[in-house]
PDB file of C-alpha atoms in Angstrom:
ATOM      1  CA  MET A  25       0.000   0.000   0.000  1.00 43.00           C
ATOM      2  CA  LYS A  26       2.852   2.377   0.813  1.00 40.00           C
ATOM      3  CA  LEU A  27       4.385   1.713  -2.615  1.00 39.00           C
ATOM      4  CA  ILE A  28       1.073   2.410  -4.346  1.00 42.00           C
ATOM      5  CA  ALA A  29       0.605   5.599  -2.318  1.00 43.00           C
ATOM      6  CA  TYR A  30       4.141   6.733  -3.116  1.00 38.00           C
ATOM      7  CA  LEU A  31       3.733   6.109  -6.861  1.00 39.00           C
ATOM      8  CA  SER A  32       0.378   7.922  -6.822  1.00 45.00           C
ATOM      9  CA  ALA A  33       1.914  10.924  -5.080  1.00 42.00           C
ATOM     10  CA  LEU A  34       4.853  10.937  -7.532  1.00 41.00           C
ATOM     11  CA  PHE A  35       2.472  10.799 -10.505  1.00 39.00           C
ATOM     12  CA  ILE A  36       0.372  13.692  -9.163  1.00 40.00           C
ATOM     13  CA  THR A  37       3.481  15.766  -8.424  1.00 39.00           C
ATOM     14  CA  THR A  38       4.922  15.120 -11.885  1.00 38.00           C
ATOM     15  CA  SER A  39       1.635  16.107 -13.523  1.00 40.00           C
ATOM     16  CA  VAL A  40       1.493  19.362 -11.588  1.00 37.00           C
ATOM     17  CA  VAL A  41       5.112  20.199 -12.447  1.00 35.00           C
ATOM     18  CA  ALA A  42       4.505  19.473 -16.144  1.00 38.00           C
ATOM     19  CA  GLN A  43       1.572  21.869 -16.237  1.00 39.00           C
ATOM     20  CA  GLU A  44       2.962  24.664 -14.075  1.00 40.00           C
ATOM     21  CA  GLU A  45       6.171  26.648 -14.255  1.00 42.00           C
ATOM     22  CA  ILE A  46       9.120  25.369 -12.249  1.00 43.00           C
ATOM     23  CA  ILE A  47      10.108  27.932  -9.635  1.00 44.00           C
ATOM     24  CA  ILE A  48      13.694  27.992  -8.420  1.00 47.00           C
ATOM     25  CA  ILE A  49      14.562  30.223  -5.493  1.00 48.00           C
ATOM     26  CA  ASP A  50      18.077  31.655  -5.766  1.00 52.00           C
ATOM     27  CA  ARG A  51      18.662  32.740  -2.155  1.00 50.00           C
ATOM     28  CA  SER A  52      22.177  34.004  -2.913  1.00 48.00           C
ATOM     29  CA  LYS A  53      20.710  36.785  -5.065  1.00 47.00           C
ATOM     30  CA  SER A  54      17.411  37.119  -3.163  1.00 45.00           C
ATOM     31  CA  ARG A  55      15.190  36.736  -6.228  1.00 45.00           C
ATOM     32  CA  ILE A  56      12.993  34.149  -7.896  1.00 45.00           C
ATOM     33  CA  LYS A  57      13.753  32.633 -11.295  1.00 46.00           C
ATOM     34  CA  THR A  58      11.454  30.563 -13.485  1.00 45.00           C
ATOM     35  CA  GLU A  59      12.108  28.242 -16.383  1.00 48.00           C
ATOM     36  CA  ARG A  60      11.045  31.029 -18.759  1.00 41.00           C
ATOM     37  CA  ASP A  61      14.346  32.795 -18.017  1.00 52.00           C
ATOM     38  CA  VAL A  62      15.873  30.392 -20.524  1.00 50.00           C
ATOM     39  CA  ARG A  63      13.874  32.122 -23.249  1.00 55.00           C
ATOM     40  CA  LYS A  64      14.309  35.704 -22.046  1.00 70.00           C
ATOM     41  CA  THR A  65      17.091  38.061 -21.104  1.00 81.00           C
ATOM     42  CA  GLU A  66      17.037  41.143 -18.929  1.00 87.00           C
ATOM     43  CA  ASN A  67      19.688  42.848 -21.080  1.00 92.00           C
ATOM     44  CA  THR A  68      18.643  45.713 -23.333  1.00 93.00           C
ATOM     45  CA  GLN A  69      21.946  46.236 -25.176  1.00 95.00           C
ATOM     46  CA  VAL A  70      24.887  44.146 -26.390  1.00 97.00           C
ATOM     47  CA  VAL A  71      28.417  45.130 -27.449  1.00 97.00           C
ATOM     48  CA  LYS A  72      29.821  42.613 -29.957  1.00 97.00           C
ATOM     49  CA  PHE A  73      32.927  41.543 -31.846  1.00 97.00           C
ATOM     50  CA  ALA A  74      33.100  39.335 -34.969  1.00 96.00           C
ATOM     51  CA  PRO A  75      36.340  37.275 -34.760  1.00 95.00           C
ATOM     52  CA  LEU A  76      35.909  35.451 -38.085  1.00 93.00           C
ATOM     53  CA  SER A  77      35.816  38.785 -39.946  1.00 93.00           C
ATOM     54  CA  LEU A  78      39.557  39.072 -39.324  1.00 93.00           C
ATOM     55  CA  PHE A  79      40.077  36.575 -42.160  1.00 92.00           C
ATOM     56  CA  ASP A  80      38.321  39.064 -44.464  1.00 90.00           C
ATOM     57  CA  GLY A  81      40.554  41.939 -43.387  1.00 92.00           C
ATOM     58  CA  GLU A  82      37.986  43.468 -41.031  1.00 94.00           C
ATOM     59  CA  ILE A  83      38.147  44.406 -37.357  1.00 95.00           C
ATOM     60  CA  LEU A  84      34.390  44.455 -36.914  1.00 96.00           C
ATOM     61  CA  PHE A  85      32.610  45.709 -33.800  1.00 97.00           C
ATOM     62  CA  GLY A  86      28.854  45.764 -33.272  1.00 97.00           C
ATOM     63  CA  TYR A  87      26.232  47.250 -31.020  1.00 97.00           C
ATOM     64  CA  GLU A  88      22.651  45.995 -30.667  1.00 97.00           C
ATOM     65  CA  ARG A  89      19.974  47.796 -28.663  1.00 96.00           C
ATOM     66  CA  GLN A  90      16.403  46.779 -27.933  1.00 95.00           C
ATOM     67  CA  LEU A  91      13.815  49.175 -29.401  1.00 95.00           C
ATOM     68  CA  THR A  92      10.563  47.298 -28.718  1.00 94.00           C
ATOM     69  CA  THR A  93       9.569  44.001 -27.160  1.00 92.00           C
ATOM     70  CA  LYS A  94      10.308  42.158 -30.410  1.00 94.00           C
ATOM     71  CA  GLY A  95      12.602  44.525 -32.282  1.00 95.00           C
ATOM     72  CA  SER A  96      16.133  45.907 -32.057  1.00 96.00           C
ATOM     73  CA  VAL A  97      18.629  47.933 -34.077  1.00 97.00           C
ATOM     74  CA  ASP A  98      22.048  46.449 -34.847  1.00 97.00           C
ATOM     75  CA  LEU A  99      24.993  48.701 -35.793  1.00 97.00           C
ATOM     76  CA  GLU A 100      28.428  47.719 -37.151  1.00 97.00           C
ATOM     77  CA  LEU A 101      31.640  49.721 -37.463  1.00 97.00           C
ATOM     78  CA  GLY A 102      35.334  49.014 -37.783  1.00 97.00           C
ATOM     79  CA  PRO A 103      38.507  49.444 -39.861  1.00 96.00           C
ATOM     80  CA  THR A 104      39.484  47.300 -42.848  1.00 95.00           C
ATOM     81  CA  ILE A 105      42.977  46.230 -43.908  1.00 94.00           C
ATOM     82  CA  SER A 106      43.539  45.371 -47.578  1.00 91.00           C
ATOM     83  CA  LYS A 107      45.986  42.971 -49.226  1.00 85.00           C
ATOM     84  CA  ILE A 108      46.444  40.966 -46.037  1.00 83.00           C
ATOM     85  CA  GLY A 109      47.541  37.329 -46.033  1.00 71.00           C
ATOM     86  CA  PHE A 110      49.627  34.705 -44.286  1.00 68.00           C
ATOM     87  CA  GLY A 111      52.793  35.634 -46.222  1.00 57.00           C
ATOM     88  CA  ILE A 112      54.478  38.821 -47.407  1.00 50.00           C
ATOM     89  CA  PRO A 113      54.969  38.776 -51.210  1.00 50.00           C
ATOM     90  CA  GLY A 114      58.292  39.848 -52.698  1.00 48.00           C
ATOM     91  CA  HIS A 115      58.936  42.136 -55.635  1.00 47.00           C
ATOM     92  CA  VAL A 116      61.555  40.221 -57.594  1.00 46.00           C
ATOM     93  CA  GLY A 117      61.230  40.668 -61.357  1.00 48.00           C
ATOM     94  CA  ASP A 118      62.919  41.741 -64.545  1.00 50.00           C
ATOM     95  CA  PRO A 119      65.301  44.615 -63.635  1.00 52.00           C
ATOM     96  CA  PHE A 120      64.668  46.220 -67.066  1.00 53.00           C
ATOM     97  CA  GLN A 121      60.876  46.214 -66.698  1.00 58.00           C
ATOM     98  CA  PRO A 122      58.587  47.942 -64.168  1.00 65.00           C
ATOM     99  CA  SER A 123      58.108  45.914 -60.994  1.00 71.00           C
ATOM    100  CA  VAL A 124      54.718  47.045 -59.687  1.00 74.00           C
ATOM    101  CA  GLY A 125      53.661  46.071 -56.179  1.00 77.00           C
ATOM    102  CA  GLU A 126      50.652  46.752 -53.961  1.00 81.00           C
ATOM    103  CA  SER A 127      50.889  47.837 -50.328  1.00 84.00           C
ATOM    104  CA  THR A 128      48.357  47.463 -47.526  1.00 88.00           C
ATOM    105  CA  GLY A 129      45.951  50.329 -46.889  1.00 91.00           C
ATOM    106  CA  MET A 130      43.306  51.196 -44.306  1.00 93.00           C
ATOM    107  CA  GLY A 131      39.600  51.596 -44.963  1.00 95.00           C
ATOM    108  CA  PHE A 132      36.398  51.055 -43.018  1.00 96.00           C
ATOM    109  CA  VAL A 133      33.218  48.984 -42.834  1.00 96.00           C
ATOM    110  CA  THR A 134      29.874  50.107 -41.477  1.00 97.00           C
ATOM    111  CA  GLY A 135      26.409  48.607 -41.391  1.00 97.00           C
ATOM    112  CA  ILE A 136      22.925  49.012 -39.986  1.00 97.00           C
ATOM    113  CA  ALA A 137      20.173  46.426 -39.541  1.00 97.00           C
ATOM    114  CA  TYR A 138      16.766  45.973 -37.978  1.00 97.00           C
ATOM    115  CA  ARG A 139      16.214  42.698 -36.149  1.00 97.00           C
ATOM    116  CA  TYR A 140      12.842  41.097 -35.458  1.00 97.00           C
ATOM    117  CA  TYR A 141      12.554  38.205 -32.965  1.00 96.00           C
ATOM    118  CA  PRO A 142       9.313  36.388 -33.921  1.00 95.00           C
ATOM    119  CA  LEU A 143       9.184  33.428 -31.512  1.00 93.00           C
ATOM    120  CA  ASP A 144       6.466  33.353 -28.856  1.00 89.00           C
ATOM    121  CA  GLU A 145       7.457  34.105 -25.259  1.00 84.00           C
ATOM    122  CA  THR A 146      10.732  35.564 -26.553  1.00 88.00           C
ATOM    123  CA  GLU A 147      11.844  39.171 -26.409  1.00 91.00           C
ATOM    124  CA  ALA A 148      14.355  41.064 -28.529  1.00 92.00           C
ATOM    125  CA  LEU A 149      18.056  40.172 -28.195  1.00 94.00           C
ATOM    126  CA  ASN A 150      17.326  36.495 -27.583  1.00 93.00           C
ATOM    127  CA  ARG A 151      17.005  33.408 -29.820  1.00 93.00           C
ATOM    128  CA  PHE A 152      15.885  33.332 -33.481  1.00 96.00           C
ATOM    129  CA  TYR A 153      15.620  36.529 -35.533  1.00 97.00           C
ATOM    130  CA  VAL A 154      15.217  37.796 -39.106  1.00 97.00           C
ATOM    131  CA  SER A 155      17.022  40.933 -40.175  1.00 97.00           C
ATOM    132  CA  PRO A 156      17.288  43.166 -43.260  1.00 97.00           C
ATOM    133  CA  GLN A 157      20.737  44.768 -43.307  1.00 97.00           C
ATOM    134  CA  PHE A 158      22.710  47.343 -45.320  1.00 98.00           C
ATOM    135  CA  ARG A 159      26.527  47.257 -45.192  1.00 97.00           C
ATOM    136  CA  TYR A 160      29.144  49.459 -46.851  1.00 97.00           C
ATOM    137  CA  LYS A 161      32.793  48.443 -47.051  1.00 96.00           C
ATOM    138  CA  LEU A 162      35.883  50.282 -48.344  1.00 95.00           C
ATOM    139  CA  TYR A 163      39.340  48.830 -48.948  1.00 95.00           C
ATOM    140  CA  THR A 164      42.279  51.022 -50.019  1.00 94.00           C
ATOM    141  CA  HIS A 165      45.804  50.164 -51.157  1.00 91.00           C
ATOM    142  CA  SER A 166      48.895  51.793 -52.657  1.00 89.00           C
ATOM    143  CA  VAL A 167      50.472  50.885 -56.005  1.00 88.00           C
ATOM    144  CA  GLN A 168      54.051  51.783 -56.826  1.00 83.00           C
ATOM    145  CA  ASP A 169      56.874  50.788 -59.157  1.00 79.00           C
ATOM    146  CA  TYR A 170      59.730  49.420 -57.063  1.00 76.00           C
ATOM    147  CA  SER A 171      62.124  49.476 -60.041  1.00 74.00           C
ATOM    148  CA  GLY A 172      61.762  53.260 -60.439  1.00 74.00           C
ATOM    149  CA  PHE A 173      60.641  53.313 -64.083  1.00 77.00           C
ATOM    150  CA  VAL A 174      57.225  54.825 -63.277  1.00 81.00           C
ATOM    151  CA  PRO A 175      57.338  57.742 -60.824  1.00 80.00           C
ATOM    152  CA  GLY A 176      54.860  58.379 -58.041  1.00 79.00           C
ATOM    153  CA  THR A 177      52.491  56.249 -55.987  1.00 84.00           C
ATOM    154  CA  GLN A 178      48.880  55.603 -56.940  1.00 86.00           C
ATOM    155  CA  ARG A 179      45.952  54.909 -54.600  1.00 90.00           C
ATOM    156  CA  GLY A 180      43.604  52.093 -55.505  1.00 90.00           C
ATOM    157  CA  ASN A 181      40.387  51.103 -53.786  1.00 92.00           C
ATOM    158  CA  GLU A 182      37.527  48.626 -53.634  1.00 94.00           C
ATOM    159  CA  THR A 183      34.017  49.475 -52.426  1.00 95.00           C
ATOM    160  CA  MET A 184      31.114  47.164 -51.681  1.00 96.00           C
ATOM    161  CA  ALA A 185      27.560  48.337 -50.982  1.00 97.00           C
ATOM    162  CA  ASN A 186      25.460  45.300 -50.069  1.00 97.00           C
ATOM    163  CA  PHE A 187      21.912  44.599 -48.923  1.00 97.00           C
ATOM    164  CA  PHE A 188      21.339  41.333 -47.029  1.00 97.00           C
ATOM    165  CA  PHE A 189      18.384  39.502 -45.566  1.00 97.00           C
ATOM    166  CA  ASN A 190      19.775  37.567 -42.612  1.00 97.00           C
ATOM    167  CA  PHE A 191      18.574  34.681 -40.469  1.00 97.00           C
ATOM    168  CA  GLY A 192      20.240  34.348 -37.091  1.00 96.00           C
ATOM    169  CA  TYR A 193      20.174  32.971 -33.586  1.00 96.00           C
ATOM    170  CA  GLN A 194      21.483  34.766 -30.511  1.00 95.00           C
ATOM    171  CA  SER A 195      22.083  32.488 -27.548  1.00 94.00           C
ATOM    172  CA  TRP A 196      22.968  33.572 -24.020  1.00 94.00           C
ATOM    173  CA  LEU A 197      25.513  31.291 -22.355  1.00 93.00           C
ATOM    174  CA  SER A 198      25.360  33.364 -19.163  1.00 91.00           C
ATOM    175  CA  GLU A 199      23.586  36.483 -17.951  1.00 91.00           C
ATOM    176  CA  THR A 200      25.996  38.760 -19.812  1.00 92.00           C
ATOM    177  CA  PHE A 201      27.735  36.626 -22.488  1.00 95.00           C
ATOM    178  CA  SER A 202      26.139  35.752 -25.841  1.00 95.00           C
ATOM    179  CA  LEU A 203      26.949  34.045 -29.132  1.00 96.00           C
ATOM    180  CA  ASP A 204      25.266  35.407 -32.250  1.00 97.00           C
ATOM    181  CA  PHE A 205      25.196  33.125 -35.328  1.00 97.00           C
ATOM    182  CA  TYR A 206      23.902  34.497 -38.628  1.00 97.00           C
ATOM    183  CA  PHE A 207      23.562  33.646 -42.329  1.00 96.00           C
ATOM    184  CA  GLY A 208      22.176  35.804 -45.108  1.00 96.00           C
ATOM    185  CA  LEU A 209      21.716  36.274 -48.848  1.00 96.00           C
ATOM    186  CA  GLY A 210      21.599  39.510 -50.781  1.00 97.00           C
ATOM    187  CA  ILE A 211      22.596  41.669 -53.726  1.00 97.00           C
ATOM    188  CA  GLY A 212      25.250  44.349 -53.895  1.00 96.00           C
ATOM    189  CA  ASN A 213      27.263  46.716 -56.024  1.00 96.00           C
ATOM    190  CA  TYR A 214      31.024  46.319 -56.364  1.00 95.00           C
ATOM    191  CA  THR A 215      33.493  48.910 -57.699  1.00 95.00           C
ATOM    192  CA  SER A 216      37.277  48.822 -57.893  1.00 93.00           C
ATOM    193  CA  THR A 217      40.028  51.127 -59.122  1.00 91.00           C
ATOM    194  CA  ASN A 218      43.516  49.780 -59.704  1.00 89.00           C
ATOM    195  CA  TYR A 219      46.657  50.820 -61.577  1.00 86.00           C
ATOM    196  CA  TYR A 220      49.267  49.043 -63.651  1.00 81.00           C
ATOM    197  CA  ALA A 221      52.417  50.221 -65.449  1.00 81.00           C
ATOM    198  CA  GLU A 222      52.261  50.710 -69.190  1.00 79.00           C
ATOM    199  CA  SER A 223      55.219  51.141 -71.532  1.00 77.00           C
ATOM    200  CA  PHE A 224      55.169  52.712 -75.026  1.00 77.00           C
ATOM    201  CA  PHE A 225      57.666  53.901 -77.633  1.00 78.00           C
ATOM    202  CA  ASN A 226      57.528  57.645 -78.322  1.00 75.00           C
ATOM    203  CA  GLY A 227      59.566  57.453 -81.544  1.00 74.00           C
ATOM    204  CA  THR A 228      62.966  57.900 -79.954  1.00 80.00           C
ATOM    205  CA  ASP A 229      62.791  56.115 -76.601  1.00 77.00           C
ATOM    206  CA  TRP A 230      60.603  53.984 -74.320  1.00 78.00           C
ATOM    207  CA  GLU A 231      58.391  55.734 -71.796  1.00 78.00           C
ATOM    208  CA  TYR A 232      56.399  54.408 -68.868  1.00 79.00           C
ATOM    209  CA  GLN A 233      53.166  55.630 -67.335  1.00 81.00           C
ATOM    210  CA  TRP A 234      50.354  54.557 -65.027  1.00 83.00           C
ATOM    211  CA  ARG A 235      47.184  53.158 -66.546  1.00 84.00           C
ATOM    212  CA  GLU A 236      43.951  53.176 -64.527  1.00 86.00           C
ATOM    213  CA  ASP A 237      41.754  50.082 -64.501  1.00 88.00           C
ATOM    214  CA  SER A 238      38.212  50.657 -63.142  1.00 91.00           C
ATOM    215  CA  ARG A 239      35.466  48.057 -62.805  1.00 92.00           C
ATOM    216  CA  SER A 240      31.966  47.976 -61.357  1.00 93.00           C
ATOM    217  CA  GLY A 241      28.859  45.835 -61.373  1.00 95.00           C
ATOM    218  CA  ALA A 242      26.073  44.169 -59.416  1.00 95.00           C
ATOM    219  CA  ARG A 243      26.374  40.693 -57.944  1.00 95.00           C
ATOM    220  CA  TYR A 244      24.841  38.230 -55.512  1.00 96.00           C
ATOM    221  CA  VAL A 245      26.462  38.168 -52.079  1.00 95.00           C
ATOM    222  CA  LEU A 246      26.541  35.927 -49.006  1.00 95.00           C
ATOM    223  CA  ASN A 247      26.836  36.955 -45.381  1.00 95.00           C
ATOM    224  CA  ALA A 248      27.723  34.508 -42.613  1.00 94.00           C
ATOM    225  CA  GLY A 249      29.572  34.585 -39.328  1.00 94.00           C
ATOM    226  CA  ILE A 250      29.509  34.623 -35.568  1.00 96.00           C
ATOM    227  CA  LYS A 251      29.702  37.436 -33.024  1.00 97.00           C
ATOM    228  CA  VAL A 252      30.569  37.246 -29.346  1.00 97.00           C
ATOM    229  CA  GLY A 253      28.733  39.743 -27.181  1.00 96.00           C
ATOM    230  CA  ILE A 254      28.665  41.285 -23.724  1.00 96.00           C
ATOM    231  CA  GLY A 255      25.226  42.414 -22.612  1.00 94.00           C
ATOM    232  CA  SER A 256      24.015  44.927 -20.090  1.00 91.00           C
ATOM    233  CA  LYS A 257      20.750  46.489 -18.936  1.00 89.00           C
TER     234      LYS A 257
END
């Protein structure tokens, strides 16, 4: 009889717990938490950094702030470094011909997005979101003739103006630390200006000059990455 009574009490208790919220009293902080805290955050703003963007020559910082219960604005800003790689190229070539090389330059990247968090019982800054985003990126570099045939240094650049529609998920690993995963598709406009050395015969001797090469056009673009964030109220 005791076993039957115990099993009956366990069944009733389990049924009540399954239907009601689990309440955990955290006496160390003198407040009550519920299981819904897993789906909500008390933070209203997050400062972020995108470590994988370093492989694209970007030092990208972000800032997200809650605007409404379901919406937030997400801002991006940081410097760019062009012509970066795992090795430093040399400039060995024909000593009687121009030896043109490109040097690293500094630019910037900036972006703005609106994020909407559609899941029930979830507020902005937490879990799944959809987000239209505009991002502008500028790379600059220097072009010069290391052999001395063509005088002066030219400044080249690349610009990218892209519109994305992103899908993402922001997960809070603690009260103040988050991971933000995102993937998006979009269209954008790309322009570039570069220079190369050109030689020609003027009738009596060979001369050298810079020739500008400019390109532009629309293209499909992808956007994917991860951001680590520190939140606050």
